[in-house]
PDB file of C-alpha atoms in Angstrom:
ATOM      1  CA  UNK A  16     175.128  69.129 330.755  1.00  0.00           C
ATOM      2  CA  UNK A  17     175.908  66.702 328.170  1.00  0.00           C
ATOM      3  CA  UNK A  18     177.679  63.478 329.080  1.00  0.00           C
ATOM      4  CA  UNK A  19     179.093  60.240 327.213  1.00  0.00           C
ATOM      5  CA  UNK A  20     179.579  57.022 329.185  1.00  0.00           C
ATOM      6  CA  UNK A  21     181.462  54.071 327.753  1.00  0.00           C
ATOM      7  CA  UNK A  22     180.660  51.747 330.695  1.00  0.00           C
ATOM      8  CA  UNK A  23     183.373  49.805 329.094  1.00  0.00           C
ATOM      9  CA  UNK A  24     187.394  50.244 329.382  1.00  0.00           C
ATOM     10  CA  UNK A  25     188.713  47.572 327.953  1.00  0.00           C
ATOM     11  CA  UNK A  26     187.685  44.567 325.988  1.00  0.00           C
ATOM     12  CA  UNK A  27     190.096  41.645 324.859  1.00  0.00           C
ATOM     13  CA  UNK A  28     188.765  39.195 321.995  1.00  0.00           C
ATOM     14  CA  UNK A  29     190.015  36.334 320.035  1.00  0.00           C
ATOM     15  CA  UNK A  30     190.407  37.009 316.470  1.00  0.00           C
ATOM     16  CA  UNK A  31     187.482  36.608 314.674  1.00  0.00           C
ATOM     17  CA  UNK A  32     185.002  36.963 317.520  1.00  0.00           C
ATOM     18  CA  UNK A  33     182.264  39.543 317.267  1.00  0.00           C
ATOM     19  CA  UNK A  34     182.518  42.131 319.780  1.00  0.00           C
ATOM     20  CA  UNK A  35     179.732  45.156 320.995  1.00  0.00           C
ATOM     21  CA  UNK A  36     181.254  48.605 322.152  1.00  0.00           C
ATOM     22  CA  UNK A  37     178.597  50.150 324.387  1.00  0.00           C
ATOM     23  CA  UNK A  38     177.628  54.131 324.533  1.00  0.00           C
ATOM     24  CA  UNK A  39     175.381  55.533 326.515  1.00  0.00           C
ATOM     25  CA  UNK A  40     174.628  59.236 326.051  1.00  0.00           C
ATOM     26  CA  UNK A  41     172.594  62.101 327.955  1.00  0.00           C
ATOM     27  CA  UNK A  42     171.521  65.437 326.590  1.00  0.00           C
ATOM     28  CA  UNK A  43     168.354  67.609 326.886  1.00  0.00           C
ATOM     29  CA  UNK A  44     168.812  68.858 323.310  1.00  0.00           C
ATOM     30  CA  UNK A  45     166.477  67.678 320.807  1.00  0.00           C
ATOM     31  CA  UNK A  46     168.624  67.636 317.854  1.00  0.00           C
ATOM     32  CA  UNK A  47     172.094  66.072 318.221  1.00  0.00           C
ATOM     33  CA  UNK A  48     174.872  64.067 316.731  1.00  0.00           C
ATOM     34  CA  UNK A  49     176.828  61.594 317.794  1.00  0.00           C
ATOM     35  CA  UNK A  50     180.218  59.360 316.172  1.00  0.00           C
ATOM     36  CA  UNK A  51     182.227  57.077 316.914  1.00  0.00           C
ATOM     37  CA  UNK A  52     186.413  57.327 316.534  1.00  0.00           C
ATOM     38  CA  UNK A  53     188.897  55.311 316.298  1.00  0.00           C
ATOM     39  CA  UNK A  54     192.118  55.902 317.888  1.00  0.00           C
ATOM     40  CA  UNK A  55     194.832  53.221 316.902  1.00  0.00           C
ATOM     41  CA  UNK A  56     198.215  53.165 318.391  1.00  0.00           C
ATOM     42  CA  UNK A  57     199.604  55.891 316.232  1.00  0.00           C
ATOM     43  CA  UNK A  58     197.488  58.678 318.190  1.00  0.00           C
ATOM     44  CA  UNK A  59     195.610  60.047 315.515  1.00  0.00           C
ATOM     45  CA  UNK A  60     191.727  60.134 315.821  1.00  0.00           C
ATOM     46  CA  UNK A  61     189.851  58.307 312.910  1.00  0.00           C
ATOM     47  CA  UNK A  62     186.245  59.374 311.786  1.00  0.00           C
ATOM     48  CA  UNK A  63     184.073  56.359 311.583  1.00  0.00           C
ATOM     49  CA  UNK A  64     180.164  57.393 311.531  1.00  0.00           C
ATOM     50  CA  UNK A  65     177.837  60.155 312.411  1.00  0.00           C
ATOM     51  CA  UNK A  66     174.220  59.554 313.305  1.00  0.00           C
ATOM     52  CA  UNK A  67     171.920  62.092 313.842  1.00  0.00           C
ATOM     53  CA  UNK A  68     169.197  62.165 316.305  1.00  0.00           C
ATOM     54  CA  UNK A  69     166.140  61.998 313.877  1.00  0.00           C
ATOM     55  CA  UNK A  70     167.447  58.857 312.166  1.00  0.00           C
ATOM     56  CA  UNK A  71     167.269  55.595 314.291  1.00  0.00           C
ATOM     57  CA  UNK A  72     168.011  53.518 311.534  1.00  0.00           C
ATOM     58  CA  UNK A  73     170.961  50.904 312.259  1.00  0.00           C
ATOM     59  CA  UNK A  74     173.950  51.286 309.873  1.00  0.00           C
ATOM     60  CA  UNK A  75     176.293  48.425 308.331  1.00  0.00           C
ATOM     61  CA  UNK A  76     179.794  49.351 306.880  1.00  0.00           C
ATOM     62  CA  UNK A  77     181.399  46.273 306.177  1.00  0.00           C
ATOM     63  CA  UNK A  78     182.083  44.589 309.068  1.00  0.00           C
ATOM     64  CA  UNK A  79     180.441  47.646 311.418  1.00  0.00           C
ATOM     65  CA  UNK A  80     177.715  48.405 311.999  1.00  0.00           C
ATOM     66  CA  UNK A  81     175.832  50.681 314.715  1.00  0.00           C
ATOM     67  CA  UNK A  82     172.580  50.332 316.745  1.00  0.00           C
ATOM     68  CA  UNK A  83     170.908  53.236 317.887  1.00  0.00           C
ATOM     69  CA  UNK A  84     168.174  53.603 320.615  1.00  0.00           C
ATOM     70  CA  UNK A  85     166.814  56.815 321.321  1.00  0.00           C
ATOM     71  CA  UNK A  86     164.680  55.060 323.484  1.00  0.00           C
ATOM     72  CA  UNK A  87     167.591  53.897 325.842  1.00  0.00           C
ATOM     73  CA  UNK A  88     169.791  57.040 325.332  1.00  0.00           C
ATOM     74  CA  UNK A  89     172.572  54.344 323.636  1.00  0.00           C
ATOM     75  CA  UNK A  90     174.492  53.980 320.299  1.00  0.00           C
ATOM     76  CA  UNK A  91     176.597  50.647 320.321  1.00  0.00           C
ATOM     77  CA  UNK A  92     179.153  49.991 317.760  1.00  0.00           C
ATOM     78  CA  UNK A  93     179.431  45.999 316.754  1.00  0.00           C
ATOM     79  CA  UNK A  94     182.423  44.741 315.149  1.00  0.00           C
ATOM     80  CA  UNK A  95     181.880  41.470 313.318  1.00  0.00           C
ATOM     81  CA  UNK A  96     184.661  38.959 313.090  1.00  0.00           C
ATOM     82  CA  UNK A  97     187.241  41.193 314.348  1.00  0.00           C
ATOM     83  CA  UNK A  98     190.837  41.293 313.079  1.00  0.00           C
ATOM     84  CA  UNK A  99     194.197  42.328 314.513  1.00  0.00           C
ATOM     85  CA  UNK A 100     193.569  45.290 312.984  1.00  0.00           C
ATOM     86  CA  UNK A 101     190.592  46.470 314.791  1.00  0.00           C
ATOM     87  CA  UNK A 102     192.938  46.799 317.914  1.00  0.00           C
ATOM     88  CA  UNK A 103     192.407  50.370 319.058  1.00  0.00           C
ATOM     89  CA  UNK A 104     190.977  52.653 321.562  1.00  0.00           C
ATOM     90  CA  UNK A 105     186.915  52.958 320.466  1.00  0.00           C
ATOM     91  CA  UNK A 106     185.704  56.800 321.136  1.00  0.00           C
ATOM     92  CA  UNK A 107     181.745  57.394 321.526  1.00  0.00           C
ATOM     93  CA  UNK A 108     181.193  61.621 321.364  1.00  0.00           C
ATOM     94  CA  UNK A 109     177.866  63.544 321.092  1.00  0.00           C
ATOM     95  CA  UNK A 110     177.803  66.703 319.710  1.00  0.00           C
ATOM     96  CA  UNK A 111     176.873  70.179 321.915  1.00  0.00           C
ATOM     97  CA  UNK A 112     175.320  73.086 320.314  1.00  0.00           C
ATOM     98  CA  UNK A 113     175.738  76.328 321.876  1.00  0.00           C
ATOM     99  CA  UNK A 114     174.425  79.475 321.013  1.00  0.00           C
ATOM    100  CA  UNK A 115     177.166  80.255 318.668  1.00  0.00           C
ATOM    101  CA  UNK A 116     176.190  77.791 316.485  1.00  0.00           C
ATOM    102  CA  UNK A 117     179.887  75.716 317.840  1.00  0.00           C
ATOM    103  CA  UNK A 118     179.632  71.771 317.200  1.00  0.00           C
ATOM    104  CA  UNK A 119     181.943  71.074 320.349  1.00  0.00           C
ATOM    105  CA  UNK A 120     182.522  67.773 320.911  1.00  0.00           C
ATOM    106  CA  UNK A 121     182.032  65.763 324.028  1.00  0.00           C
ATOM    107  CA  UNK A 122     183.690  62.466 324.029  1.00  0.00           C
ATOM    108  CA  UNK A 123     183.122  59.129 326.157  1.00  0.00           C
ATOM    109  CA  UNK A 124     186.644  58.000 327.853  1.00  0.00           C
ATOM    110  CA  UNK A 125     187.080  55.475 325.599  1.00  0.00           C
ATOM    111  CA  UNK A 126     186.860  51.404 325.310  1.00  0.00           C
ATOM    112  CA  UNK A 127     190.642  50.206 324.149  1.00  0.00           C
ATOM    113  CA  UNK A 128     189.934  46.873 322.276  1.00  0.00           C
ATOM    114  CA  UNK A 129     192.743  44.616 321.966  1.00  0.00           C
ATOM    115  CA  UNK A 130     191.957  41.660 319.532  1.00  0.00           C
ATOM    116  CA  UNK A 131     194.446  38.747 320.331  1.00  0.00           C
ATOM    117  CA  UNK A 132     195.311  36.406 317.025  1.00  0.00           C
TER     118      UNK A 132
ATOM    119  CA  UNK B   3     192.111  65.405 300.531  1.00  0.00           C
ATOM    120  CA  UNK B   4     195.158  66.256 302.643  1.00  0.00           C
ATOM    121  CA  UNK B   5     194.393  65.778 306.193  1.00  0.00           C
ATOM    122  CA  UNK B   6     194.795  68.146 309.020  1.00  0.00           C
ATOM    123  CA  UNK B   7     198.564  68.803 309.925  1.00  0.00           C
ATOM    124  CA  UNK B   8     200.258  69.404 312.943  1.00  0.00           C
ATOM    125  CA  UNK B   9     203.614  70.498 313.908  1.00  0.00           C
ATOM    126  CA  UNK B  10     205.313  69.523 315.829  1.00  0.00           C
ATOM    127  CA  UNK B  11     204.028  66.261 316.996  1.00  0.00           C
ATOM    128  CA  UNK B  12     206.341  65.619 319.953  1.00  0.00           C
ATOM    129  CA  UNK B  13     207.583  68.863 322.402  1.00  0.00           C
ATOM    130  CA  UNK B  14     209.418  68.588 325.666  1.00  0.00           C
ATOM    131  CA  UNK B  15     209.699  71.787 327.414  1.00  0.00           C
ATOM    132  CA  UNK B  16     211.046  72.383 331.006  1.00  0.00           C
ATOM    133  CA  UNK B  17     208.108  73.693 333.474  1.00  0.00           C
ATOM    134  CA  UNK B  18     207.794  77.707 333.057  1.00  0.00           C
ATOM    135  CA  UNK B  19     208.572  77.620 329.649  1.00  0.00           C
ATOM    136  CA  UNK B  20     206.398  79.147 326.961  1.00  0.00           C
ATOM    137  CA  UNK B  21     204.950  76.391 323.985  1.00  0.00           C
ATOM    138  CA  UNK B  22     203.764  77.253 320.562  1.00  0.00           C
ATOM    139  CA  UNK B  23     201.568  74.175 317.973  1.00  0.00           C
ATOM    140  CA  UNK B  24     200.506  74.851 314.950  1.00  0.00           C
ATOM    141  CA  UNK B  25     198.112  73.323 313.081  1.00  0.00           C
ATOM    142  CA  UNK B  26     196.524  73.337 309.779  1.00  0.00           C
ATOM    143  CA  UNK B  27     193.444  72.266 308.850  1.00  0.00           C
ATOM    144  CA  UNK B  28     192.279  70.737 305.589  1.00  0.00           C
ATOM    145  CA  UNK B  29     191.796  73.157 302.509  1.00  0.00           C
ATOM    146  CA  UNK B  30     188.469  73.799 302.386  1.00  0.00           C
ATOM    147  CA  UNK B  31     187.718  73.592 306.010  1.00  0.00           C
ATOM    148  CA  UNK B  32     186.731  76.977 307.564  1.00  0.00           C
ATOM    149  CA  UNK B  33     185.374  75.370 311.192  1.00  0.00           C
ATOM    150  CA  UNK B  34     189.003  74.572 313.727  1.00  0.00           C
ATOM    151  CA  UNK B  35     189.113  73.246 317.082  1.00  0.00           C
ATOM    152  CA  UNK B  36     191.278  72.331 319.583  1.00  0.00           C
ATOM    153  CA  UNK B  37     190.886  69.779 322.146  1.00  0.00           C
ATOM    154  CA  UNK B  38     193.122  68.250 324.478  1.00  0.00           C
ATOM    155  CA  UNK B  39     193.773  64.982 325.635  1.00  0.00           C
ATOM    156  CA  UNK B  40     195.413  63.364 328.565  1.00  0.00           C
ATOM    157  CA  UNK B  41     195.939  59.813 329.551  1.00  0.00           C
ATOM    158  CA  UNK B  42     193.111  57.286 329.688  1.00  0.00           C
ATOM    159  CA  UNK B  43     190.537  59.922 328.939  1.00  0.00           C
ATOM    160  CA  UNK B  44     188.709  61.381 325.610  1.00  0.00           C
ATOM    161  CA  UNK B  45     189.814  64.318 324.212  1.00  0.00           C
ATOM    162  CA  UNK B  46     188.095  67.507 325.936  1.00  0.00           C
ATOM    163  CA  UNK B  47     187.122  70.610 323.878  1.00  0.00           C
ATOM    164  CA  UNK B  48     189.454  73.871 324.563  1.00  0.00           C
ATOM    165  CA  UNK B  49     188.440  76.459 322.146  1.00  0.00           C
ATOM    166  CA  UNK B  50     187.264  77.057 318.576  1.00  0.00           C
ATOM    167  CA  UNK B  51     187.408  78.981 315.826  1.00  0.00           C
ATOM    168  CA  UNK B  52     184.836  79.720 312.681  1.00  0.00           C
ATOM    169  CA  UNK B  53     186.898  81.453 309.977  1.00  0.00           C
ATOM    170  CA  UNK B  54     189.362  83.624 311.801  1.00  0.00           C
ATOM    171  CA  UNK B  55     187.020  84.821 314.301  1.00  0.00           C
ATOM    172  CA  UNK B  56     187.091  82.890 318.081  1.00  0.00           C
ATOM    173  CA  UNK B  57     183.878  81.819 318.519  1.00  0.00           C
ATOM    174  CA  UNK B  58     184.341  80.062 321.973  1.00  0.00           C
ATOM    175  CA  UNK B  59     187.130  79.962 324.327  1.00  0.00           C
ATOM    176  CA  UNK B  60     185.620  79.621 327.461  1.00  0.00           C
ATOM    177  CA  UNK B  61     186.685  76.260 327.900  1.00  0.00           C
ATOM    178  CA  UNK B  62     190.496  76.824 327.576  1.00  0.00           C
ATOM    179  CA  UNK B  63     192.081  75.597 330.856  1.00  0.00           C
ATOM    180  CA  UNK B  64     193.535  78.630 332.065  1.00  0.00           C
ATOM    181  CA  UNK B  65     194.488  82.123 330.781  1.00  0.00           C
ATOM    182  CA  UNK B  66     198.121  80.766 330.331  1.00  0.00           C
ATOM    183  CA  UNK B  67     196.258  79.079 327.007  1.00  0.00           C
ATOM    184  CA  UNK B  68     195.487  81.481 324.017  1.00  0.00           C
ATOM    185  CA  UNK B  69     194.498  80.330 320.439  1.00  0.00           C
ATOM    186  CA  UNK B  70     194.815  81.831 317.232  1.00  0.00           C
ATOM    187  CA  UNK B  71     193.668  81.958 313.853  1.00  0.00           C
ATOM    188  CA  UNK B  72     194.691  85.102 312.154  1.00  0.00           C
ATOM    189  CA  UNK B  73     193.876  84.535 308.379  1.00  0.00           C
ATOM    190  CA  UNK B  74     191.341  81.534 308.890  1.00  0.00           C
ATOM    191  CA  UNK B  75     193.921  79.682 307.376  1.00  0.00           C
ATOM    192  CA  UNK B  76     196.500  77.837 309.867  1.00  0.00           C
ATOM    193  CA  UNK B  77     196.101  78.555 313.670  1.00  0.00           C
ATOM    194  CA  UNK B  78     198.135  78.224 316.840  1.00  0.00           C
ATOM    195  CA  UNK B  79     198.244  77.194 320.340  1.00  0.00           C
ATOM    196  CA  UNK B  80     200.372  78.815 323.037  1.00  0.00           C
ATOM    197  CA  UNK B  81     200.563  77.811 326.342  1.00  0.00           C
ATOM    198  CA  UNK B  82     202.799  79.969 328.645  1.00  0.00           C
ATOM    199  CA  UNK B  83     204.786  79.311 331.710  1.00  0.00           C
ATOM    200  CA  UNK B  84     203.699  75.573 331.496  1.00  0.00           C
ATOM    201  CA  UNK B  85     202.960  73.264 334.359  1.00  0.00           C
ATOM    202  CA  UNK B  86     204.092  69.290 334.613  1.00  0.00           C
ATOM    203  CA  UNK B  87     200.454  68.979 334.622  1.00  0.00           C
ATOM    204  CA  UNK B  88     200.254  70.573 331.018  1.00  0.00           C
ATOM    205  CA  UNK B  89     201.863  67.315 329.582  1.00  0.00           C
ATOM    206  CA  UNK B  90     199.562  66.145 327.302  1.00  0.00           C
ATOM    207  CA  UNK B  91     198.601  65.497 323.512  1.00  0.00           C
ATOM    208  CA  UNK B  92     196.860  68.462 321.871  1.00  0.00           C
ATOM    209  CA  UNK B  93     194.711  67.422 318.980  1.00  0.00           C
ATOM    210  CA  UNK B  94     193.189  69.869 315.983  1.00  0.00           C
ATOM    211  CA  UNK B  95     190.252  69.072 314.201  1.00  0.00           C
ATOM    212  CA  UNK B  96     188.533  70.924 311.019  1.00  0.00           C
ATOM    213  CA  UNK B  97     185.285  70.406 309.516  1.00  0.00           C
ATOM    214  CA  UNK B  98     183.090  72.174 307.206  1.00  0.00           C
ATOM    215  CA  UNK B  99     180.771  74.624 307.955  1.00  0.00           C
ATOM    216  CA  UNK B 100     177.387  72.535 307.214  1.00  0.00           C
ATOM    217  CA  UNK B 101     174.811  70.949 309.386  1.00  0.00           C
ATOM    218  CA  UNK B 102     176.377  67.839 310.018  1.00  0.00           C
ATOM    219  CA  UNK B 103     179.775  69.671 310.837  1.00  0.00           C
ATOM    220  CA  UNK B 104     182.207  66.198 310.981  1.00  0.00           C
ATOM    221  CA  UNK B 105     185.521  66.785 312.564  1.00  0.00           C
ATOM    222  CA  UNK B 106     188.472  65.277 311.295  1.00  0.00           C
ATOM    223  CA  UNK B 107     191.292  65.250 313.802  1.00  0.00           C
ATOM    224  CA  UNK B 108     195.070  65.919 313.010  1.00  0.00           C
ATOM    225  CA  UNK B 109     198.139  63.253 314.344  1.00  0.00           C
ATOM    226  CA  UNK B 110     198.156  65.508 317.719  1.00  0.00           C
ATOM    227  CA  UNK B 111     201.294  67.559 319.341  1.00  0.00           C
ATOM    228  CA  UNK B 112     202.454  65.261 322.193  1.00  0.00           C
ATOM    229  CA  UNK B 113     203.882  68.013 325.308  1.00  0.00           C
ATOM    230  CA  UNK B 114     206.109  66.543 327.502  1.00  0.00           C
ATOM    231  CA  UNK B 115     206.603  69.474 330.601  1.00  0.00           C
ATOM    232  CA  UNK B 116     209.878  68.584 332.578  1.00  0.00           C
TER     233      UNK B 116
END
């Protein structure tokens, strides 16, 4: 069974600070996907970045970016000099593939980061 | 792009009552899920739908849930004679049908069972 732990519940930083959501993920399939989502107060889920299993190289977005290590089963999500506005609940979800071909999603329970100003 | 819609974002119902959310996923879109999502967890996958055909639906809770998507347009989720411990938010996603397959998830219908 597939299964995303987010050892983390909830982090509080000062503004400005740096802060590292962890994800740790386990699947026997060979080929996978995993995001990450942001869900802000408002409810609604926000698409931040896809990775897929045959590419370990890190990505930067700005003030994002993502480390991922098949090696160690994780995929952590760095905010750099957070703002206000990075105050949400942080989603980690890995991708299942069943026969029909379905990308069903299983998520992490979440990290809620509240950044304090 | 316009994003995935649902309606109607908040529902209070009294327990035994039936419950109908629609959602509609972006244009071009032919992949729809639902998942749903209750307090202090991630959302957890209920059923899906490729075009209008049901591909899975194993995973809805109970067989007072039942999805669908007639015209592989729009599709909807009933749940009938809900339970308190229905309350919930019910999110829709959409994606394309392409290897990477990135869901984008509508506002969510907030149910509230009395």
């Amino acid at each position: 069974a597939q299964k995303v732990t987010q050892a983390q519940t909830e982090i509080s930083v000062v503004e400005k600070e740096d802060v590292t959501l962890d994800c740790v993920y386990e699947t026997r399939d060979t080929t996978y996907y995993l995001f990450w989502y942001k869900q802000p107060p408002s409810g609604e889920l926000v698409f931040l970045i896809r990775r897929n299993s045959f590419d370990e190289q890190n990505e930067i977005s700005g003030r994002y970016s993502w480390n991922f290590q098949k090696s160690t089963s994780s995929f952590n999500f760095t905010i750099t000099a957070s703002q206000v506005v990075d105050s949400a609940v942080y989603f980690c979800a890995l991708s299942e593939k069943p026969g029909a071909g379905s990308y069903q999603l299983t998520f992490g329970k979440g990290t809620k980061l509240s950044v304090i100003p | 792009d316009t994003g995935v819609s649902q309606d109607p974002r908040h529902k209070i119902t009294k327990r035994g009552q039936n419950v109908t959310f629609r959602c509609d996923p972006i244009s071009e879109h032919n992949r729809l899920y639902w998942y749903r999502q209750t307090l202090g967890q991630g959302p957890e996958f209920l059923t899906y739908f490729q075009n209008e055909a049901q591909l899975e639906k194993s995973r809805l809770l109970s067989d007072r849930f039942s999805a669908e998507r007639p015209k592989g347009s729009f599709s909807t989720l009933e749940i009938q004679r809900t339970e308190q411990g229905d309350s919930a938010m019910y999110l829709c996603a959409s994606s394309r049908e392409d290897l990477t397959d990135t869901q984008y998830f509508g506002p969510g219908t907030r149910l509230t069972v009395l």
